[in-house]
Tab-separated table of C-alpha atoms in Angstrom:
chain	number	residue	atom	x	y	z
A	1	MET	CA	19.271	21.391	-10.020
A	2	ALA	CA	16.102	21.422	-7.953
A	3	SER	CA	15.878	22.508	-4.358
A	4	SER	CA	15.087	20.741	-1.104
A	5	SER	CA	15.270	21.681	2.558
A	6	MET	CA	18.594	21.416	4.354
A	7	GLN	CA	18.840	17.996	5.980
A	8	GLN	CA	18.351	18.106	9.742
A	9	GLN	CA	19.661	15.575	12.258
A	10	GLN	CA	17.054	12.815	12.600
A	11	PRO	CA	16.068	10.920	15.746
A	12	GLY	CA	18.288	7.913	16.097
A	13	SER	CA	21.059	9.376	13.937
A	14	GLN	CA	24.650	9.106	15.012
A	15	ALA	CA	25.850	11.290	17.867
A	16	PRO	CA	27.657	14.556	17.120
A	17	GLN	CA	31.235	13.999	16.105
A	18	GLN	CA	34.057	16.247	15.104
A	19	VAL	CA	34.563	15.845	11.381
A	20	PRO	CA	38.116	16.192	10.052
A	21	ILE	CA	37.791	18.618	7.159
A	22	THR	CA	40.499	20.034	4.949
A	23	ILE	CA	39.756	23.639	3.993
A	24	PRO	CA	41.228	24.261	0.525
A	25	THR	CA	42.449	27.565	-0.742
A	26	MET	CA	40.270	29.319	-3.299
A	27	THR	CA	41.529	31.874	-5.750
A	28	GLY	CA	39.881	33.991	-8.401
A	29	ASN	CA	41.871	35.456	-11.276
A	30	ILE	CA	41.227	36.748	-14.771
A	31	PHE	CA	42.491	34.340	-17.435
A	32	PRO	CA	41.725	33.639	-21.088
A	33	THR	CA	39.393	30.627	-21.260
A	34	ASN	CA	39.139	28.064	-24.057
A	35	ASP	CA	37.190	30.444	-26.279
A	36	GLY	CA	39.908	33.100	-25.943
A	37	VAL	CA	37.731	35.447	-23.885
A	38	LYS	CA	39.141	36.688	-20.582
A	39	ARG	CA	36.930	35.602	-17.702
A	40	GLU	CA	37.321	35.204	-13.964
A	41	VAL	CA	38.550	31.697	-13.265
A	42	THR	CA	38.031	30.127	-9.851
A	43	THR	CA	40.618	27.603	-8.694
A	44	VAL	CA	39.996	25.152	-5.836
A	45	ASN	CA	41.555	21.965	-4.548
A	46	ALA	CA	38.716	19.448	-4.485
A	47	SER	CA	38.436	15.815	-3.455
A	48	SER	CA	37.588	13.430	-6.266
A	49	ASN	CA	34.655	11.077	-5.864
A	50	SER	CA	36.812	8.079	-6.600
A	51	LYS	CA	38.565	5.257	-4.832
A	52	PRO	CA	41.099	5.995	-3.631
A	53	GLU	CA	40.091	9.591	-2.990
A	54	ARG	CA	42.566	12.106	-4.349
A	55	LEU	CA	42.986	15.867	-4.227
A	56	VAL	CA	42.546	17.543	-7.610
A	57	GLU	CA	42.979	21.151	-8.692
A	58	ILE	CA	39.752	22.277	-10.345
A	59	LYS	CA	39.367	25.454	-12.390
A	60	TYR	CA	35.998	26.747	-13.504
A	61	SER	CA	34.436	29.938	-14.868
A	62	ASN	CA	31.129	31.328	-16.193
A	63	VAL	CA	29.531	30.930	-12.767
A	64	ARG	CA	25.857	31.836	-12.487
A	65	VAL	CA	23.149	31.085	-9.930
A	66	VAL	CA	20.360	28.770	-11.127
A	67	GLY	CA	18.642	27.958	-7.836
A	68	ASN	CA	18.566	28.930	-4.181
A	69	GLY	CA	16.569	28.317	-1.032
A	70	SER	CA	16.894	27.296	2.602
A	71	PHE	CA	19.115	24.383	1.486
A	72	GLY	CA	21.752	26.681	-0.032
A	73	VAL	CA	22.606	27.772	-3.567
A	74	VAL	CA	23.076	25.944	-6.872
A	75	TYR	CA	25.382	27.343	-9.558
A	76	VAL	CA	26.178	26.376	-13.115
A	77	ALA	CA	29.756	26.809	-14.325
A	78	ARG	CA	32.178	25.493	-16.934
A	79	LEU	CA	35.367	23.582	-16.315
A	80	CYS	CA	38.454	25.336	-17.619
A	81	ASP	CA	40.004	22.301	-19.244
A	82	GLU	CA	40.015	20.709	-22.684
A	83	SER	CA	36.438	19.505	-22.273
A	84	GLY	CA	34.927	22.855	-21.261
A	85	GLU	CA	32.283	20.666	-19.665
A	86	PRO	CA	29.377	22.350	-17.847
A	87	ILE	CA	29.019	21.453	-14.184
A	88	ALA	CA	26.559	22.150	-11.398
A	89	ILE	CA	27.820	23.245	-7.984
A	90	LYS	CA	25.562	22.807	-4.978
A	91	LYS	CA	26.679	24.862	-1.976
A	92	VAL	CA	25.173	24.013	1.431
A	93	LEU	CA	25.901	25.138	4.982
A	94	GLN	CA	27.779	22.413	6.856
A	95	ASP	CA	27.293	21.815	10.586
A	96	LYS	CA	30.821	21.165	11.848
A	97	ARG	CA	29.496	18.749	14.496
A	98	TYR	CA	28.175	16.234	11.994
A	99	LYS	CA	29.106	14.420	8.855
A	100	ASN	CA	27.066	15.541	5.874
A	101	ARG	CA	24.497	12.851	5.091
A	102	GLU	CA	23.989	13.987	1.497
A	103	LEU	CA	27.711	13.697	0.785
A	104	GLN	CA	27.913	10.273	2.429
A	105	ILE	CA	25.040	9.000	0.298
A	106	MET	CA	26.156	10.547	-2.985
A	107	ARG	CA	29.612	9.019	-2.652
A	108	LYS	CA	27.982	5.576	-2.687
A	109	LEU	CA	25.792	6.148	-5.750
A	110	GLU	CA	26.803	4.964	-9.217
A	111	HIS	CA	23.940	4.566	-11.667
A	112	GLN	CA	23.106	5.959	-15.088
A	113	ASN	CA	19.800	7.386	-13.833
A	114	VAL	CA	21.292	9.112	-10.783
A	115	VAL	CA	23.149	12.411	-11.087
A	116	LYS	CA	26.872	11.869	-10.644
A	117	LEU	CA	29.012	13.490	-7.960
A	118	LYS	CA	32.344	14.428	-9.536
A	119	TYR	CA	34.181	16.331	-6.802
A	120	PHE	CA	33.531	18.035	-3.486
A	121	PHE	CA	35.264	20.612	-1.324
A	122	PHE	CA	34.677	22.631	1.838
A	123	LEU	CA	35.107	26.390	2.176
A	124	SER	CA	35.023	28.617	5.222
A	125	HIS	CA	33.356	32.028	4.908
A	126	GLU	CA	33.809	35.147	7.019
A	127	PRO	CA	32.687	36.876	9.183
A	128	LYS	CA	30.975	34.029	11.089
A	129	ASP	CA	33.503	31.443	9.967
A	130	ASP	CA	30.638	29.392	8.512
A	131	LEU	CA	31.624	26.197	6.771
A	132	TYR	CA	30.110	25.321	3.390
A	133	LEU	CA	30.139	22.040	1.520
A	134	ASN	CA	30.347	22.367	-2.262
A	135	LEU	CA	29.247	19.407	-4.386
A	136	ILE	CA	30.450	19.466	-8.000
A	137	LEU	CA	27.919	17.478	-10.013
A	138	GLU	CA	27.394	16.548	-13.637
A	139	TYR	CA	25.160	19.103	-15.315
A	140	VAL	CA	21.886	18.055	-16.929
A	141	PRO	CA	20.125	20.867	-18.794
A	142	ASP	CA	16.455	20.527	-17.877
A	143	THR	CA	13.896	19.104	-15.453
A	144	VAL	CA	10.690	17.138	-15.843
A	145	TYR	CA	8.960	20.016	-14.059
A	146	ARG	CA	9.980	22.634	-16.614
A	147	VAL	CA	9.233	20.458	-19.626
A	148	ALA	CA	5.832	19.406	-18.251
A	149	ARG	CA	5.000	23.031	-17.518
A	150	GLN	CA	5.769	23.975	-21.133
A	151	TYR	CA	3.326	21.369	-22.397
A	152	ALA	CA	0.710	22.594	-19.915
A	153	LYS	CA	1.167	26.201	-21.067
A	154	GLN	CA	0.598	25.085	-24.650
A	155	ARG	CA	-2.445	23.090	-23.488
A	156	GLN	CA	-0.913	19.952	-24.872
A	157	ALA	CA	-0.536	16.555	-23.262
A	158	MET	CA	2.973	15.207	-22.889
A	159	PRO	CA	3.394	12.450	-25.517
A	160	ASN	CA	3.034	8.973	-24.056
A	161	ILE	CA	6.512	7.961	-25.192
A	162	TYR	CA	8.028	10.632	-22.926
A	163	VAL	CA	5.735	9.758	-20.016
A	164	ARG	CA	6.839	6.146	-20.367
A	165	LEU	CA	10.513	6.960	-20.784
A	166	TYR	CA	10.795	9.401	-17.890
A	167	THR	CA	8.802	7.404	-15.350
A	168	TYR	CA	10.517	4.139	-16.299
A	169	GLN	CA	13.926	5.667	-15.637
A	170	LEU	CA	12.619	7.108	-12.370
A	171	PHE	CA	11.462	3.677	-11.188
A	172	ARG	CA	14.773	2.188	-12.288
A	173	ALA	CA	16.690	4.804	-10.281
A	174	LEU	CA	14.508	4.087	-7.242
A	175	ALA	CA	15.098	0.347	-7.564
A	176	TYR	CA	18.831	1.012	-7.454
A	177	ILE	CA	18.939	3.409	-4.501
A	178	HIS	CA	16.463	1.298	-2.508
A	179	SER	CA	18.626	-1.778	-3.115
A	180	ILE	CA	21.490	-0.126	-1.238
A	181	GLY	CA	19.210	1.076	1.558
A	182	VAL	CA	18.683	4.698	0.491
A	183	CYS	CA	15.268	6.365	0.549
A	184	HIS	CA	15.180	9.619	-1.435
A	185	ARG	CA	12.249	11.176	0.480
A	186	ASP	CA	11.715	14.074	-1.930
A	187	ILE	CA	10.646	12.675	-5.290
A	188	LYS	CA	9.027	15.413	-7.384
A	189	PRO	CA	9.282	16.716	-10.971
A	190	GLN	CA	11.771	19.415	-9.921
A	191	ASN	CA	14.221	16.728	-8.781
A	192	LEU	CA	14.118	14.793	-12.044
A	193	LEU	CA	16.755	16.108	-14.436
A	194	ILE	CA	16.388	15.344	-18.133
A	195	ASP	CA	18.204	15.885	-21.387
A	196	VAL	CA	15.378	16.387	-23.879
A	197	GLU	CA	17.629	15.536	-26.826
A	198	THR	CA	18.607	12.079	-25.580
A	199	GLY	CA	15.669	11.342	-23.276
A	200	VAL	CA	17.996	10.496	-20.377
A	201	LEU	CA	16.610	11.115	-16.875
A	202	LYS	CA	18.712	11.534	-13.738
A	203	LEU	CA	17.444	11.611	-10.168
A	204	CYS	CA	19.012	14.477	-8.208
A	205	ASP	CA	18.971	16.313	-4.871
A	206	PHE	CA	19.705	13.863	-2.078
A	207	GLY	CA	19.508	16.555	0.600
A	208	SER	CA	16.545	14.810	2.236
A	209	ALA	CA	17.700	11.250	1.543
A	210	LYS	CA	18.497	8.793	4.297
A	211	PHE	CA	19.585	5.222	4.860
A	212	LEU	CA	16.429	3.792	6.406
A	213	VAL	CA	17.040	1.315	9.225
A	214	ARG	CA	14.262	-0.984	10.413
A	215	GLY	CA	13.150	0.029	13.904
A	216	GLU	CA	14.894	3.398	13.745
A	217	PRO	CA	12.396	6.303	13.813
A	218	ASN	CA	12.394	8.995	11.140
A	219	VAL	CA	10.715	12.370	10.896
A	220	SER	CA	7.305	12.235	9.233
A	221	TYR	CA	7.399	15.803	7.939
A	222	ILE	CA	9.461	14.954	4.913
A	223	CYS	CA	8.841	15.141	1.154
A	224	SER	CA	7.316	18.084	-0.696
A	225	ARG	CA	3.607	18.886	-0.736
A	226	TYR	CA	1.539	17.179	-3.438
A	227	TYR	CA	3.910	14.195	-3.463
A	228	ARG	CA	3.741	13.048	0.184
A	229	ALA	CA	2.616	9.487	0.810
A	230	PRO	CA	-0.486	9.166	3.041
A	231	GLU	CA	1.442	7.394	5.820
A	232	LEU	CA	3.517	10.560	6.201
A	233	ILE	CA	0.356	12.641	6.510
A	234	PHE	CA	-0.848	10.178	9.163
A	235	GLY	CA	2.362	10.879	11.087
A	236	SER	CA	4.195	7.592	10.613
A	237	THR	CA	7.813	7.593	11.784
A	238	ASN	CA	8.492	3.988	10.752
A	239	TYR	CA	7.821	4.298	7.058
A	240	THR	CA	9.637	2.409	4.315
A	241	ASN	CA	11.081	3.068	0.871
A	242	SER	CA	7.555	2.736	-0.509
A	243	ILE	CA	7.010	6.443	0.213
A	244	ASP	CA	9.201	7.039	-2.859
A	245	VAL	CA	7.001	4.704	-4.913
A	246	TRP	CA	3.901	6.712	-3.957
A	247	SER	CA	5.674	9.933	-4.951
A	248	ALA	CA	6.697	8.400	-8.285
A	249	GLY	CA	3.066	7.448	-8.849
A	250	THR	CA	1.953	11.034	-8.300
A	251	VAL	CA	4.574	12.194	-10.813
A	252	LEU	CA	3.274	9.687	-13.376
A	253	ALA	CA	-0.293	10.868	-12.799
A	254	GLU	CA	0.765	14.510	-13.066
A	255	LEU	CA	2.468	13.974	-16.420
A	256	MET	CA	-0.722	12.446	-17.801
A	257	LEU	CA	-3.060	15.028	-16.266
A	258	GLY	CA	-0.969	18.140	-16.835
A	259	HIS	CA	-1.322	19.176	-13.176
A	260	PRO	CA	-0.701	17.667	-9.703
A	261	ILE	CA	-3.146	14.914	-8.842
A	262	PHE	CA	-3.245	15.664	-5.094
A	263	PRO	CA	-2.826	19.429	-4.585
A	264	GLY	CA	-3.245	20.721	-1.062
A	265	ASP	CA	-2.240	23.703	1.050
A	266	SER	CA	-1.780	21.564	4.169
A	267	GLY	CA	-1.512	17.948	5.238
A	268	VAL	CA	-5.212	17.771	6.035
A	269	ASP	CA	-6.147	19.449	2.766
A	270	GLN	CA	-3.985	17.024	0.833
A	271	LEU	CA	-5.439	14.028	2.667
A	272	VAL	CA	-8.892	15.206	1.632
A	273	GLU	CA	-7.753	15.239	-2.007
A	274	ILE	CA	-6.422	11.693	-1.670
A	275	ILE	CA	-9.646	10.463	-0.049
A	276	LYS	CA	-11.683	12.008	-2.874
A	277	LEU	CA	-10.005	9.575	-5.281
A	278	LEU	CA	-9.060	6.540	-3.204
A	279	GLY	CA	-12.053	6.696	-0.894
A	280	THR	CA	-12.017	6.724	2.899
A	281	PRO	CA	-9.263	4.441	4.219
A	282	THR	CA	-10.485	1.549	6.325
A	283	ARG	CA	-9.347	1.118	9.908
A	284	GLU	CA	-7.085	-1.677	8.702
A	285	GLN	CA	-5.521	0.526	6.022
A	286	ILE	CA	-4.866	3.291	8.542
A	287	GLN	CA	-3.156	0.787	10.826
A	288	GLN	CA	-1.023	-0.351	7.884
A	289	MET	CA	0.052	3.247	7.307
A	290	ASN	CA	0.606	4.114	10.975
A	291	PRO	CA	-0.075	1.550	13.733
A	292	ASN	CA	0.046	4.328	16.332
A	293	TYR	CA	-2.729	6.395	14.780
A	294	ARG	CA	-5.826	6.372	16.998
A	295	GLU	CA	-8.209	8.904	15.440
A	296	PHE	CA	-10.647	7.353	13.006
A	297	ARG	CA	-13.147	10.123	12.349
A	298	PHE	CA	-13.478	10.359	8.614
A	299	PRO	CA	-16.583	10.801	6.476
A	300	SER	CA	-17.430	7.743	4.423
A	301	ILE	CA	-16.491	8.437	0.796
A	302	ARG	CA	-16.413	5.874	-1.988
A	303	ALA	CA	-13.388	5.485	-4.233
A	304	HIS	CA	-13.588	7.385	-7.510
A	305	PRO	CA	-13.050	5.225	-10.630
A	306	TRP	CA	-9.541	5.811	-11.964
A	307	SER	CA	-10.830	5.765	-15.531
A	308	ARG	CA	-12.761	8.965	-14.810
A	309	VAL	CA	-9.714	10.763	-13.432
A	310	PHE	CA	-7.701	10.818	-16.658
A	311	ARG	CA	-8.326	11.861	-20.253
A	312	VAL	CA	-10.304	9.460	-22.426
A	313	GLN	CA	-7.252	8.745	-24.607
A	314	THR	CA	-5.056	7.806	-21.630
A	315	PRO	CA	-3.688	4.258	-22.125
A	316	SER	CA	-5.461	1.748	-19.890
A	317	GLU	CA	-2.060	0.317	-18.937
A	318	ALA	CA	-1.033	3.698	-17.534
A	319	ILE	CA	-4.171	3.911	-15.409
A	320	ASP	CA	-3.590	0.375	-14.161
A	321	LEU	CA	-0.014	1.224	-13.146
A	322	VAL	CA	-1.140	4.338	-11.269
A	323	SER	CA	-3.730	2.307	-9.361
A	324	LYS	CA	-1.048	-0.171	-8.262
A	325	VAL	CA	1.386	2.394	-6.875
A	326	LEU	CA	-1.097	4.888	-5.410
A	327	GLU	CA	-2.275	2.387	-2.819
A	328	TYR	CA	-2.982	3.172	0.862
A	329	ASN	CA	-1.188	0.079	2.141
A	330	PRO	CA	2.564	0.763	1.763
A	331	ALA	CA	3.289	-2.966	1.524
A	332	GLY	CA	0.676	-3.344	-1.204
A	333	ARG	CA	2.369	-0.965	-3.633
A	334	LEU	CA	4.485	-2.301	-6.452
A	335	THR	CA	8.218	-2.262	-5.902
A	336	PRO	CA	10.150	-0.048	-8.341
A	337	LEU	CA	11.345	-3.046	-10.366
A	338	GLN	CA	7.851	-4.522	-10.452
A	339	ALA	CA	6.711	-1.183	-11.841
A	340	CYS	CA	9.421	-1.394	-14.526
A	341	THR	CA	8.015	-4.736	-15.686
A	342	HIS	CA	4.495	-3.327	-16.075
A	343	SER	CA	2.940	-3.560	-19.536
A	344	PHE	CA	2.765	0.252	-19.708
A	345	PHE	CA	6.505	0.176	-20.443
A	346	ASP	CA	6.443	-2.600	-23.057
A	347	GLU	CA	6.966	-0.094	-25.871
A	348	LEU	CA	10.370	0.760	-24.396
A	349	ARG	CA	11.357	-2.898	-24.748
A	350	ASN	CA	10.741	-2.769	-28.493
A	351	PRO	CA	14.142	-2.344	-30.225
A	352	ASN	CA	12.424	-0.479	-33.070
A	353	THR	CA	10.994	2.283	-30.858
A	354	ARG	CA	12.407	5.752	-31.548
A	355	LEU	CA	12.066	9.158	-29.956
A	356	PRO	CA	9.851	11.646	-31.831
A	357	ASN	CA	13.044	13.345	-33.063
A	358	GLY	CA	14.031	10.084	-34.775
A	359	LYS	CA	16.848	9.269	-32.361
A	360	PRO	CA	17.030	5.887	-30.632
A	361	LEU	CA	15.898	5.540	-27.049
A	362	PRO	CA	18.563	5.947	-24.382
A	363	PRO	CA	19.730	2.645	-22.848
A	364	VAL	CA	16.836	1.224	-20.812
A	365	MET	CA	17.721	-2.475	-20.689
A	366	ASP	CA	21.441	-2.290	-19.914
A	367	PHE	CA	20.937	-3.642	-16.404
A	368	THR	CA	24.047	-4.094	-14.310
A	369	LYS	CA	24.853	-7.325	-12.512
A	370	HIS	CA	23.840	-5.622	-9.288
A	371	GLU	CA	20.451	-4.617	-10.673
A	372	LEU	CA	19.799	-8.172	-11.842
A	373	THR	CA	20.266	-9.428	-8.269
A	374	ILE	CA	17.615	-7.141	-6.749
A	375	GLU	CA	14.573	-9.232	-7.758
A	376	PRO	CA	15.978	-12.011	-9.984
A	377	HIS	CA	12.558	-13.498	-10.736
A	378	LEU	CA	11.759	-10.325	-12.719
A	379	ASN	CA	14.834	-10.474	-14.959
A	380	ALA	CA	13.167	-12.209	-17.897
A	381	LYS	CA	10.564	-9.446	-18.072
A	382	LEU	CA	13.048	-6.634	-17.425
A	383	CYS	CA	15.362	-7.949	-20.118
A	384	PRO	CA	13.224	-9.835	-22.680
A	385	GLN	CA	16.300	-11.072	-24.571
A	386	LEU	CA	16.812	-13.507	-21.722
A	387	ALA	CA	13.490	-15.135	-22.551
A	388	GLY	CA	13.789	-14.617	-26.310
A	389	ASN	CA	10.336	-13.090	-26.600
A	390	SER	CA	10.956	-9.366	-26.789
A	391	THR	CA	9.636	-8.892	-30.322
A	392	ALA	CA	6.224	-10.425	-29.715
A	393	GLN	CA	5.662	-8.583	-26.456
A	394	SER	CA	6.792	-5.127	-27.466
A	395	SER	CA	5.419	-4.940	-31.016
A	396	SER	CA	1.932	-5.502	-29.626
A	397	ALA	CA	2.395	-2.659	-27.157
A	398	ALA	CA	3.691	-0.354	-29.899
A	399	GLU	CA	0.659	-1.029	-32.103
A	400	THR	CA	-1.725	-0.390	-29.205
A	401	ASP	CA	-0.348	3.079	-28.618
A	402	ALA	CA	0.730	4.041	-32.143
A	403	GLY	CA	-1.824	6.824	-32.406
A	404	SER	CA	-0.621	8.582	-29.292
A	405	VAL	CA	2.941	9.114	-30.555
A	406	ALA	CA	2.447	9.601	-34.286
A	407	SER	CA	3.054	13.351	-34.317
A	408	PRO	CA	3.894	14.575	-30.807
A	409	PRO	CA	4.986	18.162	-30.284
A	410	THR	CA	8.700	18.783	-30.038
A	411	PRO	CA	9.749	19.034	-26.381
A	412	PRO	CA	11.047	22.420	-25.200
A	413	SER	CA	14.740	22.803	-25.850
A	414	ALA	CA	17.394	23.333	-23.209
A	415	PRO	CA	18.952	26.779	-22.648
A	416	ALA	CA	21.213	27.561	-25.594
A	417	ASP	CA	24.161	28.689	-23.472
A	418	VAL	CA	24.743	25.331	-21.826
A	419	THR	CA	24.976	21.986	-23.625
A	420	GLN	CA	24.833	18.535	-22.110
A	421	SER	CA	27.916	16.412	-21.655
A	422	SER	CA	28.053	13.583	-24.198
A	423	ALA	CA	28.897	11.180	-21.378
A	424	LEU	CA	25.355	11.240	-20.031
A	425	ALA	CA	23.725	8.675	-22.274
A	426	GLY	CA	26.542	6.165	-22.191
A	427	GLU	CA	27.268	6.058	-18.480
A	428	THR	CA	26.978	2.679	-16.740
A	429	GLU	CA	28.156	1.136	-13.517
A	430	ALA	CA	31.900	0.445	-13.636
A	431	ASN	CA	32.983	-3.026	-14.753
A	432	SER	CA	29.389	-4.266	-14.902
A	433	ALA	CA	28.802	-6.075	-18.168
A	434	THR	CA	25.220	-7.188	-17.918
A	435	ALA	CA	23.403	-10.334	-18.834
A	436	CYS	CA	21.302	-8.275	-21.245
A	437	GLU	CA	24.352	-6.955	-23.051
A	438	GLU	CA	26.024	-10.363	-23.123
A	439	LYS	CA	22.894	-11.801	-24.714
């Protein structure tokens, strides 16, 4: 799991309140596990992420640290049950005065491209009597960051089919969380979990996420460097979900370039990098990003042609998509679902498309009833079966890009000691037979 800063109380957030928390007992004993080897087994009473909530005894072993930072620590472990399923455990310090925003948000999320919260529990630690929240999450073996870095080390471009597949699922995840009012606020390759065998992507780490409320101010110093939308750099506190769309656009550009498109050691430095490509923002564009910004001293720089930014063999559709999400005006950027309908993703709508390993694509058109209510006018394009024209549209896209995916390098494999749960690829929103599936 990737890291993010511990969520701080935001202006306008609810007042401090005493949170009723049940502190479970935690034991550690040596028991034979499923493979017959004696290992230390940790037993906790955890709350299930289900309705109604219920207390469940959880046993796990093989605990090892896979990430840490100011936010807390992330572990990988294995459940001591018949499944032996790997899990991720995110442990964060809990302020007893407040409810935990990350937990509140994760309990509302149910989507195949969002990492699933299975259980959670609180533990108190001596000597300061600190309280820690532990989130037990589904485990996904790799990240877009690590896979992209492997390609970069080999001086190879990530195959277009993977760029399409990963960014499409990212936009789909954003469409879902935005539809229920959640802004992630820390989209970056490290927070995009993937199973390289199935091609499934899951958005993770909601430690910086927030339900955005119109008129309620938010902190502008949010989101990781390289991926921050320009309105954040301009100090806007009334931004919208479109900051996630900008970040997704920078991820798309990075996968095609092999390196971050807007590197910078500071906000000013990063703004300079953005201006080098997009040109100097007009007074009107600055007002669109932050109406309260009053300093307009910028050198006049013309926009750099997008076609000169990327490799010659980069699909023109990809460049067009980048140009429509990396836009100064937040309201002028595509919505996540509009991005999903872009022609760059037409190959994914072709039922004959396969992964380079010969396996079928993971489900990309199994839209839930909820998803089909977000922007209904886009449904025919999102799910071509509804219009009966999927074959004509997608076969053309496949032929256009056939050369780019003929013999792509095999993606780096996941660590051998942990395998992915088979439930990943088939997970869908409960009781949500979709119009696409019914067709």
